[in-house]
Amino acid sequence: MSVYLPFVVLAGLLVAAALLLVLPPLFGAGLQRRRRAIDVSADAGQAATALTVLREQLADLDADHAAGRIDADTYARSRDELERRALDEGEAASERVEAHPARSWAVAVAVSVPLLALGIYLVLGNPDGLDPQKVAGQQGFSREQVAEMVGGLADRLEKEPDNAEGWMMLARSYLVLEDFPKAAAAYERLSALRPDDADILADWADAVAAQHGSVSGPAELIVAKVLAVDPEHVKGLLLAGSAAFERKDYAAASAQWERILVRIPPQEEAASALRAGINEARAKGGLPPLAEAPAAPPMSQAVAAADGGLTLSGRLELAPALRERLGADDTVFVFVRGGAGGPPLAALRFKGSELPREFSFDGVPRMGGDGPLPSQVTLAARVSKSGEVNARAGDLEGRVDGLAPGANGVALVIDKVRE
């Protein structure tokens, strides 16, 4: 009873408030004559018919919902629509009738309205819905329903073996169901369709690691493919470090994870968590912990003291032969790196529709802190078809090497397609 008590109290208060609006006029001195009278018996018959139809439709709707033929959202929308239609029909059929005050009628209303409300709720409502224990697990699709839909997708893909998007959806669905062997098999099929996609290879390696409970072993062989496609792939480096840690090669684990750390701003929480993992590996390997602040560039990189910082500027263009490959919504990245490579020092981001355009790094926040700049930098641009920073096959690229950090008037042309 304690489960239903709050609802009963609230419902009682609402009914009492409604009666306070209805009863005083009935007990009053008299009612004004309405503008015209209608046939009360015909109106009552129409109302009864409307109520009967409404109840039948609601019963059918409840049956469809209980059988799982419609989901909860469709059920709620359909029920609201039926109630609205019944209200509209009642308003269209109702007319003002001639009436006189009757205390007996007022008493009948005061008694019957609460009972009628309770009866309608018991017939059309869902009393069990007030009990959390009875509705637990009924929101959305059940695990069995999801498994059935995933099975249908798997059957369809056997007839559509080249449907890469379908295989990706199937693999991710198996991950949600924690069916890691089937997820790994789906990613293997997907990787055959997109062999140079580092993201897919990394997800495949992750699924295989979950299947075997270890990154070292079969998963590590796939991780090697990830890094062969993209040596700086973040998830690939993370998995490679985990595999090395499992093999107790702590120096290798630290080295892989440090390649990720230099790409994360030091103030971010992810950097702190990764630094803790690196220091754990270094401690197990007998290595000193990392310094708290990012290390300054090596002394072999001459410091650019003649200028005021990174103010590189110029014009970004696309080679005419590649214009048909550029989409208006494609993401365009422009990076500045040290002449010896490594993580970006700064980056700009544009849309494909903005090309050609002028660019400048003057005032752009540095990604590696405010340490000294190298005397020479590399300027690179990439049109990312996926919208992600990591390079993929099919991206459009261009670069200029050997620039001073303060160079201006640089012509940067995107003229290559990444294989």
Coordinates of C-alpha atoms in Angstrom, one line a residue:
M1 CA 0.0 0.0 0.0
S2 CA 2.9 2.3 0.7
V3 CA 3.8 2.2 -3.0
Y4 CA 0.3 3.5 -4.0
L5 CA -0.2 6.0 -1.1
P6 CA 1.5 9.1 -2.7
F7 CA -0.5 8.6 -5.9
V8 CA -3.8 8.1 -4.1
V9 CA -3.3 11.3 -2.0
L10 CA -2.4 13.3 -5.1
A11 CA -5.3 12.0 -7.1
G12 CA -7.7 12.8 -4.1
L13 CA -6.4 16.3 -4.0
L14 CA -7.0 16.8 -7.7
V15 CA -10.5 15.4 -7.5
A16 CA -11.3 17.6 -4.5
A17 CA -10.1 20.7 -6.4
A18 CA -12.3 19.8 -9.4
L19 CA -15.3 19.4 -7.2
L20 CA -14.7 22.8 -5.6
L21 CA -15.1 24.3 -9.1
V22 CA -18.2 22.2 -10.0
L23 CA -20.3 22.1 -6.8
P24 CA -20.8 25.7 -5.8
P25 CA -22.8 26.6 -9.0
L26 CA -25.0 23.5 -8.5
F27 CA -25.8 24.6 -4.9
G28 CA -26.3 28.2 -6.0
A29 CA -29.5 30.2 -6.3
G30 CA -30.2 29.3 -10.0
L31 CA -28.8 28.9 -13.4
Q32 CA -29.3 31.2 -16.3
R33 CA -31.4 29.8 -19.1
R34 CA -29.1 28.5 -21.8
R35 CA -29.4 29.8 -25.4
R36 CA -31.0 26.7 -26.8
A37 CA -31.9 23.2 -25.8
I38 CA -31.0 19.9 -27.5
D39 CA -32.3 16.4 -27.4
V40 CA -30.6 15.1 -24.2
S41 CA -31.4 11.5 -24.9
A42 CA -29.7 11.7 -28.4
D43 CA -26.7 13.4 -26.9
A44 CA -26.4 10.8 -24.2
G45 CA -26.6 8.1 -26.8
Q46 CA -23.8 9.7 -28.8
A47 CA -21.6 10.1 -25.8
A48 CA -22.1 6.4 -24.9
T49 CA -21.3 5.4 -28.4
A50 CA -18.1 7.5 -28.4
L51 CA -17.1 6.1 -25.0
T52 CA -17.6 2.5 -26.3
V53 CA -15.5 3.1 -29.4
L54 CA -12.8 4.8 -27.3
R55 CA -12.6 1.9 -24.9
E56 CA -12.4 -0.7 -27.7
Q57 CA -9.6 1.2 -29.4
L58 CA -7.8 1.6 -26.2
A59 CA -8.2 -2.1 -25.5
D60 CA -6.7 -3.0 -28.9
L61 CA -3.9 -0.5 -28.3
D62 CA -3.1 -2.0 -24.8
A63 CA -3.1 -5.5 -26.4
D64 CA -0.6 -4.5 -29.1
H65 CA 1.6 -2.9 -26.5
A66 CA 1.5 -5.9 -24.2
A67 CA 2.3 -8.2 -27.2
G68 CA 5.3 -6.1 -28.1
R69 CA 3.9 -5.1 -31.5
I70 CA 4.5 -1.4 -30.7
D71 CA 7.0 0.3 -28.5
A72 CA 6.4 2.5 -25.5
D73 CA 6.7 5.8 -27.5
T74 CA 4.2 4.7 -30.2
Y75 CA 1.9 3.5 -27.5
A76 CA 2.0 6.8 -25.6
R77 CA 1.4 8.9 -28.8
S78 CA -1.5 6.7 -30.0
R79 CA -3.2 6.8 -26.6
D80 CA -2.9 10.6 -26.4
E81 CA -4.3 10.8 -30.0
L82 CA -7.3 8.7 -29.0
E83 CA -8.1 10.8 -26.0
R84 CA -7.8 14.0 -28.0
R85 CA -10.2 12.7 -30.7
A86 CA -12.7 11.7 -28.0
L87 CA -12.5 15.1 -26.5
D88 CA -12.9 16.8 -29.8
E89 CA -15.9 14.7 -30.6
G90 CA -17.5 15.4 -27.3
E91 CA -17.0 19.2 -27.7
A92 CA -18.5 19.1 -31.2
A93 CA -21.6 17.1 -30.0
S94 CA -22.2 19.1 -26.8
E95 CA -24.7 21.9 -26.7
R96 CA -25.9 24.0 -23.9
V97 CA -29.0 22.6 -22.3
E98 CA -31.8 24.1 -20.2
A99 CA -31.2 23.2 -16.6
H100 CA -32.2 24.1 -13.0
P101 CA -30.4 23.7 -9.8
A102 CA -30.9 20.6 -7.9
R103 CA -29.2 19.8 -4.6
S104 CA -29.7 16.1 -5.1
W105 CA -27.8 16.4 -8.4
A106 CA -25.0 18.2 -6.6
V107 CA -24.8 15.5 -4.0
A108 CA -24.8 12.8 -6.7
V109 CA -21.9 14.6 -8.5
A110 CA -19.9 14.9 -5.3
V111 CA -20.2 11.2 -4.7
S112 CA -20.0 9.8 -8.2
V113 CA -17.1 11.9 -9.7
P114 CA -14.4 10.3 -7.4
L115 CA -15.9 6.8 -7.9
L116 CA -16.2 7.3 -11.7
A117 CA -12.6 8.6 -11.8
L118 CA -11.4 5.6 -9.9
G119 CA -13.4 3.2 -12.1
I120 CA -12.1 4.7 -15.3
Y121 CA -8.5 4.4 -14.1
L122 CA -9.0 0.8 -13.1
V123 CA -10.4 0.0 -16.5
L124 CA -8.3 2.2 -18.8
G125 CA -5.2 2.9 -16.6
N126 CA -2.3 0.8 -15.4
P127 CA -2.4 0.4 -11.6
D128 CA 0.6 -1.9 -11.8
G129 CA 2.6 1.0 -13.2
L130 CA 2.6 2.6 -9.8
D131 CA 4.7 -0.3 -8.4
P132 CA 8.4 0.2 -9.4
Q133 CA 9.0 -3.5 -8.9
K134 CA 6.4 -4.4 -11.5
V135 CA 7.6 -1.9 -14.2
A136 CA 11.4 -2.5 -13.7
G137 CA 13.0 -3.5 -17.0
Q138 CA 10.0 -2.5 -19.1
Q139 CA 11.5 0.8 -20.4
G140 CA 12.7 0.6 -24.0
F141 CA 13.6 -2.8 -25.6
S142 CA 14.4 -5.8 -23.6
R143 CA 17.7 -7.6 -24.1
E144 CA 15.8 -10.4 -25.9
Q145 CA 14.2 -8.0 -28.3
V146 CA 17.5 -6.4 -29.1
A147 CA 19.1 -9.8 -29.6
E148 CA 16.2 -10.7 -32.0
M149 CA 16.8 -7.5 -34.0
V150 CA 20.5 -8.1 -34.2
G151 CA 19.9 -11.6 -35.4
G152 CA 17.7 -10.2 -38.2
L153 CA 20.5 -7.8 -39.2
A154 CA 23.0 -10.7 -39.2
D155 CA 20.7 -12.7 -41.5
R156 CA 20.3 -9.8 -43.9
L157 CA 24.1 -9.2 -44.0
E158 CA 24.7 -12.8 -45.1
K159 CA 22.8 -11.7 -48.3
E160 CA 24.6 -8.3 -48.4
P161 CA 28.2 -9.3 -47.7
D162 CA 29.6 -6.0 -49.1
N163 CA 27.4 -3.7 -46.8
A164 CA 30.2 -2.1 -44.8
E165 CA 27.8 0.2 -42.8
G166 CA 25.7 -2.8 -41.9
W167 CA 28.7 -4.8 -40.7
M168 CA 29.8 -1.9 -38.6
M169 CA 26.3 -1.6 -37.0
L170 CA 26.3 -5.4 -36.4
A171 CA 29.7 -5.4 -34.7
R172 CA 28.8 -2.5 -32.4
S173 CA 25.5 -4.2 -31.6
Y174 CA 27.3 -7.4 -30.5
L175 CA 29.6 -5.2 -28.3
V176 CA 26.5 -3.8 -26.6
L177 CA 25.2 -7.3 -26.0
E178 CA 28.8 -8.2 -24.8
D179 CA 28.9 -11.1 -27.3
F180 CA 32.6 -10.5 -28.0
P181 CA 33.3 -13.5 -30.2
K182 CA 30.6 -12.4 -32.7
A183 CA 31.7 -8.8 -32.4
A184 CA 35.2 -9.8 -33.3
A185 CA 33.9 -11.9 -36.3
A186 CA 31.9 -9.0 -37.5
Y187 CA 34.8 -6.6 -37.3
E188 CA 36.9 -9.1 -39.2
R189 CA 34.4 -9.1 -42.0
L190 CA 34.3 -5.3 -41.9
S191 CA 38.1 -5.0 -42.0
A192 CA 38.2 -7.1 -45.2
L193 CA 36.0 -4.5 -46.8
R194 CA 38.1 -1.6 -45.4
P195 CA 41.6 -3.0 -44.8
D196 CA 43.2 0.4 -44.5
D197 CA 40.9 1.9 -41.9
A198 CA 42.9 2.2 -38.7
D199 CA 39.8 2.9 -36.6
I200 CA 38.1 -0.3 -37.7
L201 CA 41.3 -2.3 -37.1
A202 CA 41.6 -0.8 -33.6
D203 CA 38.0 -1.6 -32.7
W204 CA 38.5 -5.2 -34.0
A205 CA 41.6 -5.5 -31.8
D206 CA 39.6 -4.2 -28.8
A207 CA 36.9 -6.8 -29.4
V208 CA 39.4 -9.6 -29.7
A209 CA 41.1 -8.4 -26.5
A210 CA 37.7 -8.5 -24.7
Q211 CA 37.0 -12.0 -26.1
H212 CA 40.3 -13.4 -24.8
G213 CA 40.6 -11.2 -21.7
S214 CA 44.0 -10.0 -22.8
V215 CA 45.5 -7.5 -25.3
S216 CA 48.7 -9.6 -25.7
G217 CA 48.2 -12.5 -28.1
P218 CA 45.8 -12.5 -31.1
A219 CA 44.7 -8.9 -30.4
E220 CA 48.3 -7.6 -30.5
L221 CA 48.7 -8.9 -34.0
I222 CA 45.8 -6.7 -35.1
V223 CA 47.2 -3.8 -33.1
A224 CA 50.4 -4.1 -35.2
K225 CA 48.2 -3.6 -38.4
V226 CA 46.7 -0.5 -36.8
L227 CA 50.1 1.1 -36.3
A228 CA 51.2 0.0 -39.7
V229 CA 48.4 2.0 -41.2
D230 CA 48.6 5.0 -38.8
P231 CA 51.7 5.0 -36.5
E232 CA 50.2 7.8 -34.4
H233 CA 46.7 6.2 -34.0
V234 CA 45.7 6.9 -30.4
K235 CA 43.7 3.8 -29.7
G236 CA 46.4 1.7 -31.4
L237 CA 49.1 3.2 -29.2
L238 CA 47.0 2.7 -26.1
L239 CA 46.4 -1.0 -26.9
A240 CA 50.0 -1.5 -27.9
G241 CA 51.1 -0.1 -24.5
S242 CA 48.6 -2.3 -22.7
A243 CA 49.9 -5.4 -24.5
A244 CA 53.5 -4.5 -23.5
F245 CA 52.4 -3.9 -19.9
E246 CA 50.8 -7.4 -19.9
R247 CA 54.1 -8.9 -21.1
K248 CA 55.9 -7.0 -18.3
D249 CA 57.8 -5.0 -20.9
Y250 CA 57.2 -1.8 -18.9
A251 CA 59.6 0.4 -20.8
A252 CA 57.8 -0.3 -24.1
A253 CA 54.4 0.3 -22.4
S254 CA 55.6 3.6 -21.1
A255 CA 57.1 4.6 -24.5
Q256 CA 53.8 3.9 -26.3
W257 CA 51.7 5.8 -23.9
E258 CA 54.1 8.7 -23.8
R259 CA 53.5 9.2 -27.5
I260 CA 49.8 9.8 -26.6
L261 CA 50.6 12.0 -23.6
V262 CA 52.4 14.7 -25.7
R263 CA 49.2 15.2 -27.7
I264 CA 47.0 15.9 -24.7
P265 CA 46.9 19.4 -23.1
P266 CA 48.5 19.0 -19.6
Q267 CA 45.5 20.6 -17.9
E268 CA 43.0 17.9 -19.1
E269 CA 41.9 15.1 -16.8
A270 CA 42.8 12.5 -19.4
A271 CA 46.4 13.7 -19.3
S272 CA 46.6 13.2 -15.5
A273 CA 45.1 9.7 -15.7
L274 CA 47.5 8.7 -18.5
R275 CA 50.5 10.1 -16.7
A276 CA 49.6 8.0 -13.7
G277 CA 49.5 4.9 -15.9
I278 CA 52.9 5.8 -17.4
N279 CA 54.5 6.4 -14.0
E280 CA 53.2 3.0 -12.8
A281 CA 54.8 1.3 -15.8
R282 CA 58.0 3.2 -15.3
A283 CA 58.1 2.3 -11.6
K284 CA 57.6 -1.4 -12.4
G285 CA 60.4 -1.1 -15.0
G286 CA 62.8 0.6 -12.7
L287 CA 62.6 3.9 -14.6
P288 CA 62.2 7.4 -12.9
P289 CA 58.8 9.0 -13.0
L290 CA 57.9 11.6 -15.6
A291 CA 58.3 15.3 -14.7
E292 CA 55.1 17.0 -13.7
A293 CA 55.5 19.7 -16.4
P294 CA 55.9 18.9 -20.1
A295 CA 59.6 18.7 -21.1
A296 CA 61.0 21.5 -23.1
P297 CA 62.1 20.8 -26.7
P298 CA 65.6 19.3 -27.1
M299 CA 68.5 21.7 -27.1
S300 CA 69.3 20.4 -30.6
Q301 CA 66.4 22.4 -31.8
A302 CA 67.6 26.0 -32.2
V303 CA 65.3 28.5 -30.6
A304 CA 63.6 31.1 -32.8
A305 CA 64.6 34.2 -30.9
A306 CA 64.3 36.7 -33.8
D307 CA 60.5 36.7 -34.0
G308 CA 57.7 37.1 -31.5
G309 CA 56.4 33.6 -31.6
L310 CA 54.3 31.5 -34.0
T311 CA 52.8 33.9 -36.5
L312 CA 53.0 31.8 -39.6
S313 CA 50.4 33.0 -42.2
G314 CA 49.6 32.6 -45.9
R315 CA 46.9 31.3 -48.2
L316 CA 45.4 27.8 -48.4
E317 CA 44.2 26.5 -51.7
L318 CA 43.1 23.2 -53.3
A319 CA 44.7 21.9 -56.5
P320 CA 42.3 22.1 -59.4
A321 CA 42.6 18.4 -60.1
L322 CA 41.1 17.7 -56.6
R323 CA 38.2 20.2 -56.6
E324 CA 35.6 17.5 -57.3
R325 CA 36.7 15.6 -54.3
L326 CA 36.1 18.4 -51.9
G327 CA 32.8 18.6 -50.1
A328 CA 31.4 21.8 -48.7
D329 CA 31.0 20.2 -45.2
D330 CA 34.4 18.4 -45.2
T331 CA 36.6 19.3 -42.3
V332 CA 39.9 21.0 -43.2
F333 CA 42.8 20.9 -40.6
V334 CA 46.0 23.0 -40.9
F335 CA 48.8 21.9 -38.6
V336 CA 52.2 23.4 -37.7
R337 CA 54.8 20.8 -36.5
G338 CA 58.4 21.0 -35.6
G339 CA 60.8 20.4 -38.5
A340 CA 61.7 17.0 -37.0
G341 CA 58.1 16.0 -36.8
G342 CA 56.2 15.1 -33.6
P343 CA 52.9 16.3 -32.3
P344 CA 51.3 19.5 -33.7
L345 CA 52.4 22.8 -32.2
A346 CA 49.2 24.5 -33.2
A347 CA 46.2 23.8 -35.4
L348 CA 43.4 25.6 -37.3
R349 CA 40.1 24.1 -38.5
F350 CA 38.0 25.2 -41.4
K351 CA 35.1 23.9 -43.6
G352 CA 35.6 22.8 -47.2
S353 CA 33.3 25.6 -48.4
E354 CA 35.7 28.2 -47.1
L355 CA 38.5 27.3 -49.5
P356 CA 40.5 29.0 -50.8
R357 CA 41.2 31.3 -47.9
E358 CA 43.8 33.2 -46.0
F359 CA 45.1 31.8 -42.7
S360 CA 47.3 32.9 -39.8
F361 CA 48.5 31.3 -36.6
D362 CA 49.1 34.7 -34.9
G363 CA 47.3 34.4 -31.5
V364 CA 46.4 30.7 -32.0
P365 CA 46.9 28.9 -28.7
R366 CA 49.9 26.5 -28.6
M367 CA 49.1 22.8 -28.1
G368 CA 52.4 22.0 -26.4
G369 CA 52.7 24.8 -23.9
D370 CA 54.6 28.1 -24.3
G371 CA 58.1 26.6 -24.6
P372 CA 60.7 27.8 -27.2
L373 CA 59.9 27.2 -30.8
P374 CA 62.2 25.4 -33.2
S375 CA 63.9 27.4 -35.9
Q376 CA 62.1 25.6 -38.7
V377 CA 58.6 24.2 -38.8
T378 CA 56.5 22.1 -41.2
L379 CA 53.1 23.4 -42.3
A380 CA 50.6 20.7 -43.3
A381 CA 46.9 20.7 -44.4
R382 CA 44.4 17.8 -44.5
V383 CA 40.9 17.5 -45.8
S384 CA 39.4 14.9 -43.4
K385 CA 36.5 13.1 -45.1
S386 CA 35.6 11.5 -41.8
G387 CA 35.8 14.8 -39.8
E388 CA 38.4 13.2 -37.4
V389 CA 42.0 14.4 -36.8
N390 CA 43.5 11.0 -37.5
A391 CA 44.4 10.6 -41.1
R392 CA 42.6 8.0 -43.2
A393 CA 42.8 6.7 -46.8
G394 CA 41.1 9.1 -49.2
D395 CA 41.9 12.3 -47.2
L396 CA 43.4 15.1 -49.2
E397 CA 46.7 16.5 -48.1
G398 CA 49.4 19.1 -48.7
R399 CA 52.5 20.4 -46.9
V400 CA 55.4 22.8 -46.9
D401 CA 58.7 22.1 -45.1
G402 CA 61.5 24.3 -43.8
L403 CA 59.5 27.4 -42.8
A404 CA 60.3 29.9 -40.1
P405 CA 57.7 30.2 -37.3
G406 CA 57.1 33.8 -38.3
A407 CA 57.0 33.3 -42.1
N408 CA 54.2 35.0 -44.0
G409 CA 52.8 34.9 -47.5
V410 CA 53.1 31.1 -47.5
A411 CA 51.3 29.3 -50.3
L412 CA 49.9 26.0 -49.0
V413 CA 48.4 23.8 -51.7
I414 CA 46.4 20.6 -51.0
D415 CA 47.5 18.5 -53.9
K416 CA 47.7 14.8 -52.8
V417 CA 45.3 12.0 -52.0
R418 CA 46.3 9.9 -49.0
E419 CA 46.6 6.2 -50.0

